[in-house]
């Protein structure tokens, strides 16, 4: 029995090469008896397929806020309310910028903004090259999302 057993994790993938690593992360979360619901940005789907993520997690992947599979058509509400935590891995520089601004123009940022933040923590695993990471705009956005309550895990370069 692990601390993750029975936990429901919304695993959000944004666009970056490190998406390949998140396939293994999903496998390990499942092995630890968590349930994993994958949500991918359009850019993430350029790096790894929803098919791979569905096969690893045993659940269809969500990618659009207009997904009619949800009876009330509100995937952003349903997915975020069911979660014990939302983990964005990899978290792109652009995604951090969108979070910092409170943007909600696609499903993943929308569900982050719409989640009940008092009980559903937001964890970010940034992955980008050293230049993007060191840029003052990225550091400014990181400081903002942390001030807004997100937990930033170590960066992957
Ligand atoms: C080959 C390639 C690799 C990329 N790798 C990264 C990366 O590691 N980290 C990052 O922040 N952006 C990376 N980008 C840029 C993002 O994919 C781009 O900013 C995208 O708009 C992010 O969209 P999203 O945040 O909606 O997923 C890469 C782009 C390309 C073409």
PDB file of C-alpha atoms and ligand atoms in Angstrom:
ATOM      1  CA  UNK A   1       0.000   0.000   0.000  1.00  0.00           C
ATOM      2  CA  UNK A   2       1.484   3.363  -1.020  1.00  0.00           C
ATOM      3  CA  UNK A   3       0.422   6.924  -0.205  1.00  0.00           C
ATOM      4  CA  UNK A   4      -0.850   7.157  -3.771  1.00  0.00           C
ATOM      5  CA  UNK A   5      -3.160   4.150  -3.503  1.00  0.00           C
ATOM      6  CA  UNK A   6      -6.732   5.182  -4.227  1.00  0.00           C
ATOM      7  CA  UNK A   7      -5.780   8.755  -5.155  1.00  0.00           C
ATOM      8  CA  UNK A   8      -7.168  10.228  -8.337  1.00  0.00           C
ATOM      9  CA  UNK A   9      -4.638  12.304 -10.244  1.00  0.00           C
ATOM     10  CA  UNK A  10      -5.431  14.546 -13.194  1.00  0.00           C
ATOM     11  CA  UNK A  11      -2.199  14.371 -15.189  1.00  0.00           C
ATOM     12  CA  UNK A  12      -1.947  17.298 -17.598  1.00  0.00           C
ATOM     13  CA  UNK A  13       0.600  17.216 -20.405  1.00  0.00           C
ATOM     14  CA  UNK A  14       1.683  20.403 -22.148  1.00  0.00           C
ATOM     15  CA  UNK A  15       3.968  20.629 -25.162  1.00  0.00           C
ATOM     16  CA  UNK A  16       7.578  19.610 -24.719  1.00  0.00           C
ATOM     17  CA  UNK A  17       9.970  16.782 -25.502  1.00  0.00           C
ATOM     18  CA  UNK A  18       9.674  15.573 -21.899  1.00  0.00           C
ATOM     19  CA  UNK A  19       6.209  14.212 -22.735  1.00  0.00           C
ATOM     20  CA  UNK A  20       7.978  10.924 -23.441  1.00  0.00           C
ATOM     21  CA  UNK A  21       9.016  10.715 -19.782  1.00  0.00           C
ATOM     22  CA  UNK A  22       5.442  11.207 -18.626  1.00  0.00           C
ATOM     23  CA  UNK A  23       4.382   7.932 -20.211  1.00  0.00           C
ATOM     24  CA  UNK A  24       6.625   6.226 -17.657  1.00  0.00           C
ATOM     25  CA  UNK A  25       5.373   8.507 -14.880  1.00  0.00           C
ATOM     26  CA  UNK A  26       1.785   7.499 -15.694  1.00  0.00           C
ATOM     27  CA  UNK A  27       2.794   3.840 -15.565  1.00  0.00           C
ATOM     28  CA  UNK A  28       4.412   4.318 -12.155  1.00  0.00           C
ATOM     29  CA  UNK A  29       1.367   6.154 -10.769  1.00  0.00           C
ATOM     30  CA  UNK A  30      -0.882   3.310 -11.925  1.00  0.00           C
ATOM     31  CA  UNK A  31       1.533   0.793 -10.416  1.00  0.00           C
ATOM     32  CA  UNK A  32       1.246   2.713  -7.129  1.00  0.00           C
ATOM     33  CA  UNK A  33      -2.541   2.142  -7.393  1.00  0.00           C
ATOM     34  CA  UNK A  34      -3.509   5.716  -8.207  1.00  0.00           C
ATOM     35  CA  UNK A  35      -6.074   6.357 -10.899  1.00  0.00           C
ATOM     36  CA  UNK A  36      -4.832   8.704 -13.590  1.00  0.00           C
ATOM     37  CA  UNK A  37      -6.927  10.882 -15.874  1.00  0.00           C
ATOM     38  CA  UNK A  38      -4.803  12.363 -18.650  1.00  0.00           C
ATOM     39  CA  UNK A  39      -5.584  15.746 -20.191  1.00  0.00           C
ATOM     40  CA  UNK A  40      -3.379  16.947 -23.062  1.00  0.00           C
ATOM     41  CA  UNK A  41      -2.897  20.276 -24.777  1.00  0.00           C
ATOM     42  CA  UNK A  42      -2.876  20.370 -28.569  1.00  0.00           C
ATOM     43  CA  UNK A  43       0.900  20.890 -28.472  1.00  0.00           C
ATOM     44  CA  UNK A  44       1.403  17.866 -26.190  1.00  0.00           C
ATOM     45  CA  UNK A  45      -0.277  15.705 -28.832  1.00  0.00           C
ATOM     46  CA  UNK A  46       2.592  16.613 -31.192  1.00  0.00           C
ATOM     47  CA  UNK A  47       5.014  14.896 -28.815  1.00  0.00           C
ATOM     48  CA  UNK A  48       3.131  11.778 -27.660  1.00  0.00           C
ATOM     49  CA  UNK A  49      -0.180  10.303 -28.735  1.00  0.00           C
ATOM     50  CA  UNK A  50      -3.356  10.163 -26.656  1.00  0.00           C
ATOM     51  CA  UNK A  51      -3.479   6.499 -27.679  1.00  0.00           C
ATOM     52  CA  UNK A  52      -0.312   5.761 -25.701  1.00  0.00           C
ATOM     53  CA  UNK A  53      -1.562   7.644 -22.669  1.00  0.00           C
ATOM     54  CA  UNK A  54      -4.983   5.954 -22.831  1.00  0.00           C
ATOM     55  CA  UNK A  55      -3.391   2.526 -23.109  1.00  0.00           C
ATOM     56  CA  UNK A  56      -1.184   3.187 -20.065  1.00  0.00           C
ATOM     57  CA  UNK A  57      -3.919   4.650 -17.873  1.00  0.00           C
ATOM     58  CA  UNK A  58      -6.936   2.674 -19.048  1.00  0.00           C
ATOM     59  CA  UNK A  59      -8.934   5.866 -19.512  1.00  0.00           C
ATOM     60  CA  UNK A  60      -9.784   7.927 -22.587  1.00  0.00           C
ATOM     61  CA  UNK A  61      -7.726  11.114 -22.760  1.00  0.00           C
ATOM     62  CA  UNK A  62      -9.352  14.545 -22.750  1.00  0.00           C
ATOM     63  CA  UNK A  63      -8.078  17.350 -24.961  1.00  0.00           C
ATOM     64  CA  UNK A  64     -10.941  19.704 -25.680  1.00  0.00           C
ATOM     65  CA  UNK A  65     -13.225  21.847 -23.587  1.00  0.00           C
ATOM     66  CA  UNK A  66     -15.932  21.072 -26.152  1.00  0.00           C
ATOM     67  CA  UNK A  67     -15.841  17.297 -25.496  1.00  0.00           C
ATOM     68  CA  UNK A  68     -19.428  16.058 -25.727  1.00  0.00           C
ATOM     69  CA  UNK A  69     -18.660  12.835 -23.824  1.00  0.00           C
ATOM     70  CA  UNK A  70     -19.565  14.631 -20.604  1.00  0.00           C
ATOM     71  CA  UNK A  71     -23.331  14.708 -20.087  1.00  0.00           C
ATOM     72  CA  UNK A  72     -23.258  18.348 -18.950  1.00  0.00           C
ATOM     73  CA  UNK A  73     -20.509  19.186 -21.495  1.00  0.00           C
ATOM     74  CA  UNK A  74     -18.365  20.561 -18.692  1.00  0.00           C
ATOM     75  CA  UNK A  75     -15.263  18.389 -18.664  1.00  0.00           C
ATOM     76  CA  UNK A  76     -13.315  21.163 -16.909  1.00  0.00           C
ATOM     77  CA  UNK A  77     -15.670  21.088 -13.912  1.00  0.00           C
ATOM     78  CA  UNK A  78     -16.132  17.336 -13.716  1.00  0.00           C
ATOM     79  CA  UNK A  79     -12.446  16.453 -14.150  1.00  0.00           C
ATOM     80  CA  UNK A  80     -11.181  18.991 -11.627  1.00  0.00           C
ATOM     81  CA  UNK A  81     -13.789  18.181  -8.945  1.00  0.00           C
ATOM     82  CA  UNK A  82     -12.994  14.469  -9.050  1.00  0.00           C
ATOM     83  CA  UNK A  83      -9.248  15.030  -8.585  1.00  0.00           C
ATOM     84  CA  UNK A  84      -7.158  14.684  -5.446  1.00  0.00           C
ATOM     85  CA  UNK A  85      -4.467  16.672  -7.252  1.00  0.00           C
ATOM     86  CA  UNK A  86      -3.733  18.169 -10.651  1.00  0.00           C
ATOM     87  CA  UNK A  87      -0.180  17.526 -11.861  1.00  0.00           C
ATOM     88  CA  UNK A  88       1.066  19.297 -14.981  1.00  0.00           C
ATOM     89  CA  UNK A  89       4.021  17.333 -16.369  1.00  0.00           C
ATOM     90  CA  UNK A  90       5.709  18.435 -18.433  1.00  0.00           C
ATOM     91  CA  UNK A  91       4.733  22.021 -17.778  1.00  0.00           C
ATOM     92  CA  UNK A  92       5.786  24.274 -20.662  1.00  0.00           C
ATOM     93  CA  UNK A  93       6.962  27.862 -20.305  1.00  0.00           C
ATOM     94  CA  UNK A  94       3.891  28.922 -22.231  1.00  0.00           C
ATOM     95  CA  UNK A  95       1.603  26.989 -19.902  1.00  0.00           C
ATOM     96  CA  UNK A  96       3.169  28.688 -16.866  1.00  0.00           C
ATOM     97  CA  UNK A  97       2.578  32.047 -18.578  1.00  0.00           C
ATOM     98  CA  UNK A  98      -1.065  31.155 -19.174  1.00  0.00           C
ATOM     99  CA  UNK A  99      -1.522  30.086 -15.549  1.00  0.00           C
ATOM    100  CA  UNK A 100       0.110  33.295 -14.333  1.00  0.00           C
ATOM    101  CA  UNK A 101      -2.401  35.284 -16.344  1.00  0.00           C
ATOM    102  CA  UNK A 102      -5.418  33.203 -15.387  1.00  0.00           C
ATOM    103  CA  UNK A 103      -6.012  32.236 -19.017  1.00  0.00           C
ATOM    104  CA  UNK A 104      -8.656  29.614 -19.767  1.00  0.00           C
ATOM    105  CA  UNK A 105      -8.842  29.298 -23.544  1.00  0.00           C
ATOM    106  CA  UNK A 106      -8.255  25.533 -23.701  1.00  0.00           C
ATOM    107  CA  UNK A 107      -9.234  22.596 -21.485  1.00  0.00           C
ATOM    108  CA  UNK A 108      -6.082  22.177 -19.389  1.00  0.00           C
ATOM    109  CA  UNK A 109      -5.670  25.811 -18.315  1.00  0.00           C
ATOM    110  CA  UNK A 110      -9.439  26.078 -17.936  1.00  0.00           C
ATOM    111  CA  UNK A 111      -9.602  23.173 -15.512  1.00  0.00           C
ATOM    112  CA  UNK A 112      -6.662  24.552 -13.511  1.00  0.00           C
ATOM    113  CA  UNK A 113      -8.493  27.858 -13.137  1.00  0.00           C
ATOM    114  CA  UNK A 114     -11.884  26.264 -12.450  1.00  0.00           C
ATOM    115  CA  UNK A 115     -10.678  23.679  -9.943  1.00  0.00           C
ATOM    116  CA  UNK A 116     -11.640  24.031  -6.272  1.00  0.00           C
ATOM    117  CA  UNK A 117      -8.193  25.288  -5.279  1.00  0.00           C
ATOM    118  CA  UNK A 118      -8.799  24.952  -1.531  1.00  0.00           C
ATOM    119  CA  UNK A 119      -8.871  21.147  -1.799  1.00  0.00           C
ATOM    120  CA  UNK A 120      -7.282  20.258  -5.148  1.00  0.00           C
ATOM    121  CA  UNK A 121      -3.579  21.196  -5.187  1.00  0.00           C
ATOM    122  CA  UNK A 122      -1.876  22.181  -8.415  1.00  0.00           C
ATOM    123  CA  UNK A 123       1.601  20.704  -8.919  1.00  0.00           C
ATOM    124  CA  UNK A 124       3.820  21.818 -11.789  1.00  0.00           C
ATOM    125  CA  UNK A 125       6.806  19.932 -13.214  1.00  0.00           C
ATOM    126  CA  UNK A 126       8.392  22.457 -15.599  1.00  0.00           C
ATOM    127  CA  UNK A 127      10.597  21.165 -18.409  1.00  0.00           C
ATOM    128  CA  UNK A 128      12.394  23.482 -20.796  1.00  0.00           C
ATOM    129  CA  UNK A 129      15.882  24.460 -21.873  1.00  0.00           C
ATOM    130  CA  UNK A 130      18.084  26.548 -19.629  1.00  0.00           C
ATOM    131  CA  UNK A 131      17.521  29.731 -21.604  1.00  0.00           C
ATOM    132  CA  UNK A 132      13.729  29.511 -21.365  1.00  0.00           C
ATOM    133  CA  UNK A 133      13.964  28.675 -17.677  1.00  0.00           C
ATOM    134  CA  UNK A 134      16.347  31.549 -16.888  1.00  0.00           C
ATOM    135  CA  UNK A 135      14.367  34.151 -18.848  1.00  0.00           C
ATOM    136  CA  UNK A 136      13.033  36.889 -16.591  1.00  0.00           C
ATOM    137  CA  UNK A 137       9.536  36.402 -18.027  1.00  0.00           C
ATOM    138  CA  UNK A 138       9.535  32.720 -17.008  1.00  0.00           C
ATOM    139  CA  UNK A 139      10.898  33.491 -13.545  1.00  0.00           C
ATOM    140  CA  UNK A 140       8.317  36.254 -13.107  1.00  0.00           C
ATOM    141  CA  UNK A 141       5.503  33.899 -14.142  1.00  0.00           C
ATOM    142  CA  UNK A 142       6.791  31.165 -11.811  1.00  0.00           C
ATOM    143  CA  UNK A 143       6.819  33.570  -8.878  1.00  0.00           C
ATOM    144  CA  UNK A 144       3.236  34.551  -9.712  1.00  0.00           C
ATOM    145  CA  UNK A 145       1.895  30.984  -9.937  1.00  0.00           C
ATOM    146  CA  UNK A 146       3.615  30.111  -6.663  1.00  0.00           C
ATOM    147  CA  UNK A 147       2.093  33.179  -5.020  1.00  0.00           C
ATOM    148  CA  UNK A 148      -1.258  31.945  -6.351  1.00  0.00           C
ATOM    149  CA  UNK A 149      -0.758  28.623  -4.549  1.00  0.00           C
ATOM    150  CA  UNK A 150       0.805  26.263  -7.092  1.00  0.00           C
ATOM    151  CA  UNK A 151       3.678  24.001  -6.057  1.00  0.00           C
ATOM    152  CA  UNK A 152       6.569  24.069  -8.485  1.00  0.00           C
ATOM    153  CA  UNK A 153       8.602  20.858  -8.561  1.00  0.00           C
ATOM    154  CA  UNK A 154      12.212  20.825  -9.796  1.00  0.00           C
ATOM    155  CA  UNK A 155      12.771  21.787 -13.414  1.00  0.00           C
ATOM    156  CA  UNK A 156      13.875  19.274 -16.050  1.00  0.00           C
ATOM    157  CA  UNK A 157      16.290  20.611 -18.719  1.00  0.00           C
TER     158      UNK A 157
HETATM  159  C1  LIG B   1      10.587  20.317 -30.828  1.00  0.00           C
HETATM  160  C2  LIG B   1      10.041  21.261 -29.808  1.00  0.00           C
HETATM  161  C3  LIG B   1      10.373  21.075 -28.499  1.00  0.00           C
HETATM  162  C4  LIG B   1       9.863  21.937 -27.515  1.00  0.00           C
HETATM  163  N1  LIG B   1      10.209  21.710 -26.211  1.00  0.00           N
HETATM  164  C5  LIG B   1       9.733  22.535 -25.261  1.00  0.00           C
HETATM  165  C6  LIG B   1      10.084  22.327 -23.913  1.00  0.00           C
HETATM  166  O1  LIG B   1      10.817  21.400 -23.542  1.00  0.00           O
HETATM  167  N2  LIG B   1       9.586  23.177 -22.980  1.00  0.00           N
HETATM  168  C7  LIG B   1       8.767  24.228 -23.320  1.00  0.00           C
HETATM  169  O2  LIG B   1       8.372  24.976 -22.437  1.00  0.00           O
HETATM  170  N3  LIG B   1       8.407  24.433 -24.613  1.00  0.00           N
HETATM  171  C8  LIG B   1       8.864  23.620 -25.581  1.00  0.00           C
HETATM  172  N4  LIG B   1       8.502  23.820 -26.887  1.00  0.00           N
HETATM  173  C9  LIG B   1       7.577  24.907 -27.219  1.00  0.00           C
HETATM  174  C10 LIG B   1       6.135  24.548 -26.876  1.00  0.00           C
HETATM  175  O3  LIG B   1       5.765  23.310 -27.450  1.00  0.00           O
HETATM  176  C11 LIG B   1       5.211  25.683 -27.341  1.00  0.00           C
HETATM  177  O4  LIG B   1       5.488  26.854 -26.581  1.00  0.00           O
HETATM  178  C12 LIG B   1       3.749  25.325 -27.236  1.00  0.00           C
HETATM  179  O5  LIG B   1       2.979  26.413 -27.719  1.00  0.00           O
HETATM  180  C13 LIG B   1       3.303  24.982 -25.821  1.00  0.00           C
HETATM  181  O6  LIG B   1       1.905  24.798 -25.823  1.00  0.00           O
HETATM  182  P1  LIG B   1       1.091  24.279 -24.572  1.00  0.00           P
HETATM  183  O7  LIG B   1       1.623  25.008 -23.386  1.00  0.00           O
HETATM  184  O8  LIG B   1      -0.321  24.624 -24.895  1.00  0.00           O
HETATM  185  O9  LIG B   1       1.265  22.808 -24.488  1.00  0.00           O
HETATM  186  C14 LIG B   1       9.004  22.991 -27.880  1.00  0.00           C
HETATM  187  C15 LIG B   1       8.662  23.160 -29.218  1.00  0.00           C
HETATM  188  C16 LIG B   1       9.178  22.310 -30.168  1.00  0.00           C
HETATM  189  C17 LIG B   1       8.781  22.531 -31.606  1.00  0.00           C
END
